[in-house]
Short mmCIF file of C-alpha atoms in Angstrom, two decimals:
data_model
loop_
_atom_site.label_atom_id
_atom_site.label_comp_id
_atom_site.label_asym_id
_atom_site.label_seq_id
_atom_site.Cartn_x
_atom_site.Cartn_y
_atom_site.Cartn_z
CA UNK Z 282 -17.73 -14.13 -3.51
CA UNK Z 283 -15.16 -16.31 -1.71
CA UNK Z 284 -11.77 -17.43 -3.43
CA UNK Z 285 -11.56 -21.42 -4.07
CA UNK Z 286 -8.56 -21.49 -1.89
CA UNK Z 287 -10.60 -20.24 1.15
CA UNK Z 288 -13.08 -22.91 0.42
CA UNK Z 289 -10.57 -25.25 0.13
CA UNK Z 290 -9.24 -24.51 3.39
CA UNK Z 291 -12.30 -24.54 5.26
CA UNK Z 292 -13.61 -27.84 4.38
CA UNK Z 293 -10.15 -29.51 4.50
CA UNK Z 294 -10.17 -28.67 8.17
CA UNK Z 295 -13.89 -29.80 8.62
CA UNK Z 296 -12.69 -32.81 7.23
CA UNK Z 297 -9.67 -33.22 9.76
CA UNK Z 298 -12.39 -32.85 12.46
CA UNK Z 299 -15.12 -35.05 10.85
CA UNK Z 300 -13.11 -37.56 8.59
CA UNK Z 301 -16.12 -36.89 6.06
CA UNK Z 302 -15.13 -35.51 2.41
CA UNK Z 303 -16.90 -32.36 1.25
CA UNK Z 304 -17.39 -30.20 -2.09
CA UNK Z 305 -18.38 -27.18 -2.62
CA UNK Z 306 -20.44 -26.13 -6.15
CA UNK Z 307 -20.83 -22.52 -7.41
CA UNK Z 308 -23.69 -21.41 -9.09
CA UNK Z 309 -22.40 -22.24 -12.41
CA UNK Z 310 -22.37 -25.90 -11.60
CA UNK Z 311 -18.69 -26.30 -11.25
CA UNK Z 312 -17.12 -27.86 -8.07
CA UNK Z 313 -15.04 -24.69 -6.28
CA UNK Z 314 -13.35 -27.24 -3.70
CA UNK Z 315 -13.33 -30.66 -3.07
CA UNK Z 316 -11.81 -32.93 -0.49
CA UNK Z 317 -12.51 -35.92 -2.96
CA UNK Z 318 -9.91 -36.45 -6.24
CA UNK Z 319 -12.47 -36.86 -8.44
CA UNK Z 320 -14.63 -34.47 -7.50
CA UNK Z 321 -12.43 -31.45 -8.14
CA UNK Z 322 -13.20 -29.64 -11.11
CA UNK Z 323 -16.35 -31.27 -12.08
CA UNK Z 324 -19.02 -29.75 -13.81
CA UNK Z 325 -22.54 -31.20 -11.93
CA UNK Z 326 -24.86 -32.25 -14.11
CA UNK Z 327 -28.59 -31.19 -13.07
CA UNK Z 328 -27.69 -28.82 -10.00
CA UNK Z 329 -28.95 -25.85 -11.73
CA UNK Z 330 -32.32 -27.37 -10.59
CA UNK Z 331 -31.67 -27.59 -6.88
CA UNK Z 332 -30.39 -23.90 -6.92
CA UNK Z 333 -33.63 -23.27 -7.94
CA UNK Z 334 -35.69 -25.14 -5.60
CA UNK Z 335 -37.12 -23.74 -2.67
CA UNK Z 336 -36.08 -26.64 -0.72
CA UNK Z 337 -32.77 -26.11 1.76
CA UNK Z 338 -31.34 -29.59 1.56
CA UNK Z 339 -31.84 -32.81 -0.51
CA UNK Z 340 -30.26 -35.98 -0.99
CA UNK Z 341 -29.81 -37.39 -4.23
CA UNK Z 342 -27.99 -40.91 -5.16
CA UNK Z 343 -26.15 -41.05 -2.05
CA UNK Z 344 -25.11 -37.50 -1.70
CA UNK Z 345 -26.64 -34.94 0.47
CA UNK Z 346 -26.75 -31.14 -0.57
CA UNK Z 347 -26.95 -28.19 1.06
CA UNK Z 348 -27.61 -24.90 0.37
CA UNK Z 349 -25.16 -21.56 1.26
CA UNK Z 350 -26.99 -18.67 1.34
CA UNK Z 351 -26.01 -14.71 0.71
CA UNK Z 352 -29.19 -12.27 1.27
CA UNK Z 353 -31.19 -14.71 0.94
CA UNK Z 354 -29.92 -16.30 -2.54
CA UNK Z 355 -28.37 -19.55 -2.93
CA UNK Z 356 -24.47 -18.99 -3.33
CA UNK Z 357 -22.86 -22.48 -2.93
CA UNK Z 358 -24.17 -25.87 -2.53
CA UNK Z 359 -22.06 -28.16 0.08
CA UNK Z 360 -22.14 -31.79 -0.94
CA UNK Z 361 -21.45 -34.42 1.42
CA UNK Z 362 -21.36 -38.34 0.50
CA UNK Z 363 -23.57 -40.41 2.86
CA UNK Z 364 -27.17 -40.77 3.63
CA UNK Z 365 -26.35 -41.30 7.51
CA UNK Z 366 -27.34 -38.90 10.52
CA UNK Z 367 -24.15 -37.90 10.90
CA UNK Z 368 -23.10 -36.83 7.20
CA UNK Z 369 -26.40 -34.85 7.39
CA UNK Z 370 -25.15 -33.13 10.39
CA UNK Z 371 -21.44 -32.56 8.91
CA UNK Z 372 -23.30 -30.86 5.69
CA UNK Z 373 -25.03 -28.49 7.93
CA UNK Z 374 -22.46 -27.19 9.85
CA UNK Z 375 -19.94 -27.10 6.73
CA UNK Z 376 -22.89 -24.68 4.93
CA UNK Z 377 -23.08 -23.11 8.21
CA UNK Z 378 -19.50 -22.67 8.10
CA UNK Z 379 -19.03 -21.07 4.97
CA UNK Z 380 -21.83 -18.96 4.92
CA UNK Z 381 -20.46 -17.16 8.15
CA UNK Z 382 -17.25 -16.95 5.89
CA UNK Z 383 -19.77 -14.93 3.66
CA UNK Z 384 -21.19 -12.54 5.94
CA UNK Z 385 -17.86 -11.83 7.21
CA UNK Z 386 -16.17 -11.20 4.14
CA UNK Z 387 -18.75 -9.09 2.67
CA UNK Z 388 -18.42 -7.02 5.89
CA UNK Z 389 -14.61 -6.37 4.90
CA UNK Z 390 -15.67 -5.70 1.39
CA UNK Z 391 -18.15 -3.04 2.62
CA UNK Z 392 -15.31 -1.95 5.37
CA UNK Z 393 -12.88 -2.08 2.15
CA UNK Z 394 -15.30 -0.05 0.00
CA UNK Z 395 -15.93 2.68 2.95
CA UNK Z 396 -12.39 3.32 3.42
CA UNK Z 397 -11.70 3.74 -0.46
CA UNK Z 398 -14.44 6.34 -0.50
CA UNK Z 399 -13.30 8.14 2.47
CA UNK Z 400 -9.67 8.51 0.89
CA UNK Z 401 -10.77 9.36 -2.15
CA UNK Z 402 -13.06 12.08 -0.80
CA UNK Z 403 -16.19 10.24 -2.61
CA UNK Z 404 -18.78 10.70 0.65
CA UNK Z 405 -20.60 13.45 1.97
CA UNK Z 406 -19.80 14.41 5.42
CA UNK Z 407 -23.22 13.11 6.83
CA UNK Z 408 -22.86 9.95 4.93
CA UNK Z 409 -19.38 9.27 6.26
CA UNK Z 410 -20.54 9.42 9.82
CA UNK Z 411 -23.64 7.21 8.87
CA UNK Z 412 -22.03 4.82 6.79
CA UNK Z 413 -19.32 4.02 9.57
CA UNK Z 414 -21.78 3.50 12.16
CA UNK Z 415 -23.59 1.23 10.20
CA UNK Z 416 -20.49 -0.48 9.57
CA UNK Z 417 -19.12 0.18 13.37
CA UNK Z 418 -16.11 2.05 12.65
CA UNK Z 419 -15.69 4.23 15.27
CA UNK Z 420 -14.86 7.96 14.91
CA UNK Z 421 -12.71 10.04 17.16
CA UNK Z 422 -10.02 7.94 17.71
CA UNK Z 423 -6.08 8.79 16.27
CA UNK Z 424 -5.65 7.13 12.77
CA UNK Z 425 -2.93 7.84 10.68
CA UNK Z 426 -2.25 6.50 7.02
CA UNK Z 427 0.53 4.78 5.94
CA UNK Z 428 0.90 4.20 1.94
CA UNK Z 429 3.12 1.19 0.44
CA UNK Z 430 4.14 1.06 -2.83
CA UNK Z 431 5.24 -2.44 -4.17
CA UNK Z 432 5.02 -4.65 -7.06
CA UNK Z 433 1.45 -6.59 -6.20
CA UNK Z 434 2.16 -10.18 -7.53
CA UNK Z 435 -0.82 -11.75 -8.40
CA UNK Z 436 0.47 -15.24 -6.89
CA UNK Z 437 1.51 -13.38 -3.50
CA UNK Z 438 -1.79 -11.77 -1.59
CA UNK Z 439 0.23 -8.90 -0.51
CA UNK Z 440 -2.47 -7.30 1.30
CA UNK Z 441 -3.28 -10.36 3.60
CA UNK Z 442 0.77 -9.87 4.39
CA UNK Z 443 -0.12 -6.50 5.27
CA UNK Z 444 -2.80 -7.62 7.56
CA UNK Z 445 -1.30 -10.67 8.89
CA UNK Z 446 1.03 -7.69 10.18
CA UNK Z 447 -1.51 -6.07 12.77
CA UNK Z 448 -3.41 -8.41 15.14
CA UNK Z 449 -6.07 -5.59 15.85
CA UNK Z 450 -7.92 -6.12 12.51
CA UNK Z 451 -11.16 -4.73 13.06
CA UNK Z 452 -9.65 -1.44 14.05
CA UNK Z 453 -7.27 -1.25 11.15
CA UNK Z 454 -8.00 -0.92 7.27
CA UNK Z 455 -5.79 -2.30 4.74
CA UNK Z 456 -6.98 -1.97 1.39
CA UNK Z 457 -5.37 -1.78 -2.43
CA UNK Z 458 -6.15 1.49 -4.44
CA UNK Z 459 -4.55 0.37 -7.44
CA UNK Z 460 -2.42 -2.29 -9.03
CA UNK Z 461 1.09 -1.15 -7.01
CA UNK Z 462 -0.37 1.14 -3.72
CA UNK Z 463 -1.64 -0.58 -0.72
CA UNK Z 464 -3.14 1.74 2.31
CA UNK Z 465 -2.83 1.13 5.67
CA UNK Z 466 -5.36 3.28 7.97
CA UNK Z 467 -4.01 2.34 11.17
CA UNK Z 468 -5.63 3.02 14.91
CA UNK Z 469 -2.66 4.55 17.05
CA UNK Z 470 -2.33 5.41 20.89
CA UNK Z 471 -1.66 8.90 21.55
CA UNK Z 472 1.53 8.55 22.95
CA UNK Z 473 2.61 7.05 19.39
CA UNK Z 474 5.08 9.85 17.82
CA UNK Z 475 6.57 10.08 14.55
CA UNK Z 476 9.51 7.68 15.82
CA UNK Z 477 7.14 4.79 16.81
CA UNK Z 478 5.44 5.23 13.54
CA UNK Z 479 8.51 5.20 11.18
CA UNK Z 480 9.11 1.96 13.39
CA UNK Z 481 6.06 0.90 11.95
CA UNK Z 482 6.67 1.68 8.83
CA UNK Z 483 10.06 -0.17 9.05
CA UNK Z 484 8.60 -3.42 9.96
CA UNK Z 485 6.28 -3.51 7.33
CA UNK Z 486 8.73 -2.37 4.51
CA UNK Z 487 11.27 -4.94 5.84
CA UNK Z 488 8.58 -7.73 6.18
CA UNK Z 489 7.23 -7.19 2.29
CA UNK Z 490 11.03 -7.04 1.21
CA UNK Z 491 11.68 -10.20 2.39
CA UNK Z 492 7.88 -11.91 1.41
CA UNK Z 493 7.49 -9.91 -2.06
CA UNK Z 494 11.54 -9.79 -2.93
CA UNK Z 495 10.93 -6.69 -4.71
CA UNK Z 496 11.45 -2.65 -3.31
CA UNK Z 497 9.07 -1.37 -1.57
CA UNK Z 498 8.24 2.38 -0.56
CA UNK Z 499 6.20 3.45 2.68
CA UNK Z 500 4.74 6.70 2.92
CA UNK Z 501 3.29 8.02 6.29
CA UNK Z 502 0.62 10.67 6.49
CA UNK Z 503 0.16 12.76 9.84
CA UNK Z 504 -2.27 11.47 12.58
CA UNK Z 505 -5.69 12.85 12.10
CA UNK Z 506 -8.45 12.10 14.99
CA UNK Z 507 -11.76 12.32 13.01
CA UNK Z 508 -12.61 9.84 10.20
CA UNK Z 509 -13.50 12.96 7.88
CA UNK Z 510 -9.73 14.08 8.10
CA UNK Z 511 -8.44 10.64 7.02
CA UNK Z 512 -8.01 11.32 3.40
CA UNK Z 513 -6.25 14.37 4.59
CA UNK Z 514 -3.42 11.99 6.25
CA UNK Z 515 -3.90 10.22 2.90
CA UNK Z 516 -3.14 13.12 0.88
CA UNK Z 517 -0.18 14.28 2.96
CA UNK Z 518 1.15 10.43 2.45
CA UNK Z 519 0.84 10.29 -1.51
CA UNK Z 520 2.65 13.35 -1.65
CA UNK Z 521 5.65 12.44 1.02
CA UNK Z 522 5.86 9.32 -1.52
CA UNK Z 523 6.65 11.79 -4.27
CA UNK Z 524 8.39 13.93 -2.75
CA UNK Z 525 10.56 11.24 -1.47
CA UNK Z 526 11.04 10.05 -5.03
CA UNK Z 527 12.67 13.36 -6.01
CA UNK Z 528 14.70 14.84 -3.77
CA UNK Z 529 15.55 11.13 -1.54
CA UNK Z 530 15.70 8.65 -3.91
CA UNK Z 531 17.84 6.00 -1.40
CA UNK Z 532 15.12 6.37 0.90
CA UNK Z 533 12.12 3.95 1.34
CA UNK Z 534 10.45 5.38 4.17
CA UNK Z 535 9.69 8.89 4.12
CA UNK Z 536 7.24 10.76 6.50
CA UNK Z 537 5.33 13.83 5.83
CA UNK Z 538 6.21 15.71 8.83
CA UNK Z 539 9.83 15.17 7.80
CA UNK Z 540 9.98 16.10 4.28
CA UNK Z 541 11.79 19.67 4.75
CA UNK Z 542 12.75 22.26 2.15
CA UNK Z 543 11.34 19.44 -0.19
CA UNK Z 544 8.05 19.74 0.47
CA UNK Z 545 8.03 23.36 -0.24
CA UNK Z 546 9.57 23.19 -4.12
CA UNK Z 547 7.33 20.43 -4.29
CA UNK Z 548 4.55 22.80 -4.09
CA UNK Z 549 6.11 25.54 -6.07
CA UNK Z 550 4.43 26.86 -9.87
CA UNK Z 551 6.43 25.11 -12.67
CA UNK Z 552 6.69 28.87 -14.18
CA UNK Z 553 8.27 30.07 -11.42
CA UNK Z 554 10.63 26.85 -10.97
CA UNK Z 555 11.90 27.79 -14.72
CA UNK Z 556 12.76 31.57 -13.98
CA UNK Z 557 14.44 30.56 -11.05
CA UNK Z 558 16.65 28.36 -12.68
CA UNK Z 559 17.22 30.40 -15.69
CA UNK Z 560 17.78 33.59 -13.53
CA UNK Z 561 20.30 31.73 -11.05
CA UNK Z 562 22.53 29.57 -13.65
CA UNK Z 563 22.39 32.33 -16.33
CA UNK Z 564 20.64 30.09 -18.98
CA UNK Z 565 22.69 26.98 -18.07
CA UNK Z 566 21.14 23.87 -17.46
CA UNK Z 567 21.95 21.16 -15.16
CA UNK Z 568 22.28 18.57 -18.02
CA UNK Z 569 25.62 20.48 -18.90
CA UNK Z 570 27.66 19.37 -15.70
CA UNK Z 571 28.68 15.92 -15.67
CA UNK Z 572 28.52 13.13 -13.34
CA UNK Z 573 32.04 14.00 -12.01
CA UNK Z 574 31.38 17.58 -10.91
CA UNK Z 575 27.83 16.71 -9.71
CA UNK Z 576 29.35 13.92 -7.26
CA UNK Z 577 32.18 16.48 -6.29
CA UNK Z 578 29.53 18.91 -5.31
CA UNK Z 579 26.93 16.60 -3.42
CA UNK Z 580 30.36 14.87 -1.52
CA UNK Z 581 31.54 18.84 -0.80
CA UNK Z 582 27.60 19.59 0.85
CA UNK Z 583 27.79 16.23 2.45
CA UNK Z 584 30.88 17.37 4.33
CA UNK Z 585 29.50 20.76 5.37
CA UNK Z 586 31.73 23.01 2.21
CA UNK Z 587 34.88 21.34 4.27
CA UNK Z 588 37.58 21.14 1.31
CA UNK Z 589 39.75 18.93 2.48
CA UNK Z 590 37.69 16.39 3.91
CA UNK Z 591 35.88 16.30 0.75
CA UNK Z 592 38.95 15.73 -1.51
CA UNK Z 593 40.10 12.81 1.37
CA UNK Z 594 36.90 11.30 0.82
CA UNK Z 595 36.92 11.73 -2.80
CA UNK Z 596 40.77 10.18 -3.06
CA UNK Z 597 41.78 13.29 -4.92
CA UNK Z 598 44.13 16.22 -4.28
CA UNK Z 599 43.15 19.11 -2.94
CA UNK Z 600 44.24 21.17 -5.60
CA UNK Z 601 42.20 19.37 -7.68
CA UNK Z 602 38.93 20.08 -5.78
CA UNK Z 603 40.00 23.30 -5.88
CA UNK Z 604 40.05 23.40 -9.67
CA UNK Z 605 36.31 21.45 -9.76
CA UNK Z 606 34.68 24.37 -7.84
CA UNK Z 607 36.51 27.13 -9.82
CA UNK Z 608 35.60 25.45 -13.17
CA UNK Z 609 31.97 25.08 -11.83
CA UNK Z 610 32.02 28.91 -10.58
CA UNK Z 611 33.04 30.04 -13.74
CA UNK Z 612 30.25 28.14 -15.47
CA UNK Z 613 27.76 29.10 -13.24
CA UNK Z 614 28.96 32.52 -11.38
CA UNK Z 615 28.19 30.84 -7.75
CA UNK Z 616 31.38 29.78 -5.53
CA UNK Z 617 30.77 27.02 -3.40
CA UNK Z 618 33.12 27.87 -0.61
CA UNK Z 619 30.49 30.63 0.13
CA UNK Z 620 27.67 29.56 2.03
CA UNK Z 621 25.06 32.00 0.44
CA UNK Z 622 26.36 30.78 -2.99
CA UNK Z 623 26.33 26.94 -1.72
CA UNK Z 624 22.78 27.40 -0.53
CA UNK Z 625 21.65 28.59 -3.65
CA UNK Z 626 23.13 25.87 -5.67
CA UNK Z 627 21.42 23.06 -3.40
CA UNK Z 628 18.27 24.48 -4.06
CA UNK Z 629 18.97 24.92 -7.37
CA UNK Z 630 19.70 21.00 -7.71
CA UNK Z 631 16.56 20.75 -5.75
CA UNK Z 632 14.22 22.41 -7.99
CA UNK Z 633 15.91 20.79 -11.10
CA UNK Z 634 15.02 17.91 -9.97
CA UNK Z 635 11.53 18.57 -9.57
CA UNK Z 636 11.59 19.77 -13.19
CA UNK Z 637 13.09 17.06 -14.22
CA UNK Z 638 10.44 14.85 -12.28
CA UNK Z 639 7.64 16.61 -13.83
CA UNK Z 640 8.76 16.23 -17.24
CA UNK Z 641 8.76 20.15 -17.80
CA UNK Z 642 12.44 20.68 -17.82
CA UNK Z 643 12.91 22.84 -20.77
CA UNK Z 644 14.54 25.56 -21.81
#
């Protein structure tokens, strides 16, 4: 069913052209939209009889009534004030316009359902291709899934904002999968690479941050060329989103093809992670390290294990930095000034983040 706002926008546009007041009544007898102030939000008595009658139009006390059908069943009634021929013509046009909108929105609803079931692997292989053909969805084209996570405000139609970003609305599909996630299945060109996909993701991110005024995360799956593989791209985008939240907390755009070592750690069994941390830290928990030590270590890694540059950026004496590294070595047995030990500790930090994210960081 169409929203009341869409109905109102439609009849207001028709009124500007025809200069005739138009109202739309739903099956419950309530005025869903009207250009007449006195008709708004009213309940129309006796309209049920017209819905049940075989007549497609009717003249009642100075108003002309026209049915709007959906699958041969009356869904709305358009009401025009006036008994003249012009009022009849305007009423027929309004009814036709609203019926066309119903068909268009129903087709989009069917496509949305198809895409959702496709993403969630709820379709048999034979059903994918048969339904795609029925809905005029091409198969062998290059597509990629963008997973957008943000706070979806009911007063702000975030899905429509994303749809309006892409003019090729018959080729790109946008749908909400839950209360905070939106999926964009976008058709792309053969020459589109990771850089161009990330450019699209940045456009989505920047637009939604401006419009929705809330944090927005965008994850990118890998391109696929067959409809049956769209769900794989979706799973990759979802994995990329989670991996990004664990290991790249400051990044709002994450590409599955650029997850690095985080992809490997994310797929490790929890028990194996627990054994690794226990072996490396000799029973010491990462929780015992204070914020000052962790800040020092992160800055040390950022500067490629350069003691002088790290102490300069932290505004501390070189000896102070050496003291902190020595203190960490006594606690963990790892000297971060040595490349091999630095790698081990870096991986340990990432594994610990993963364990914390999973809520299973227990010793």
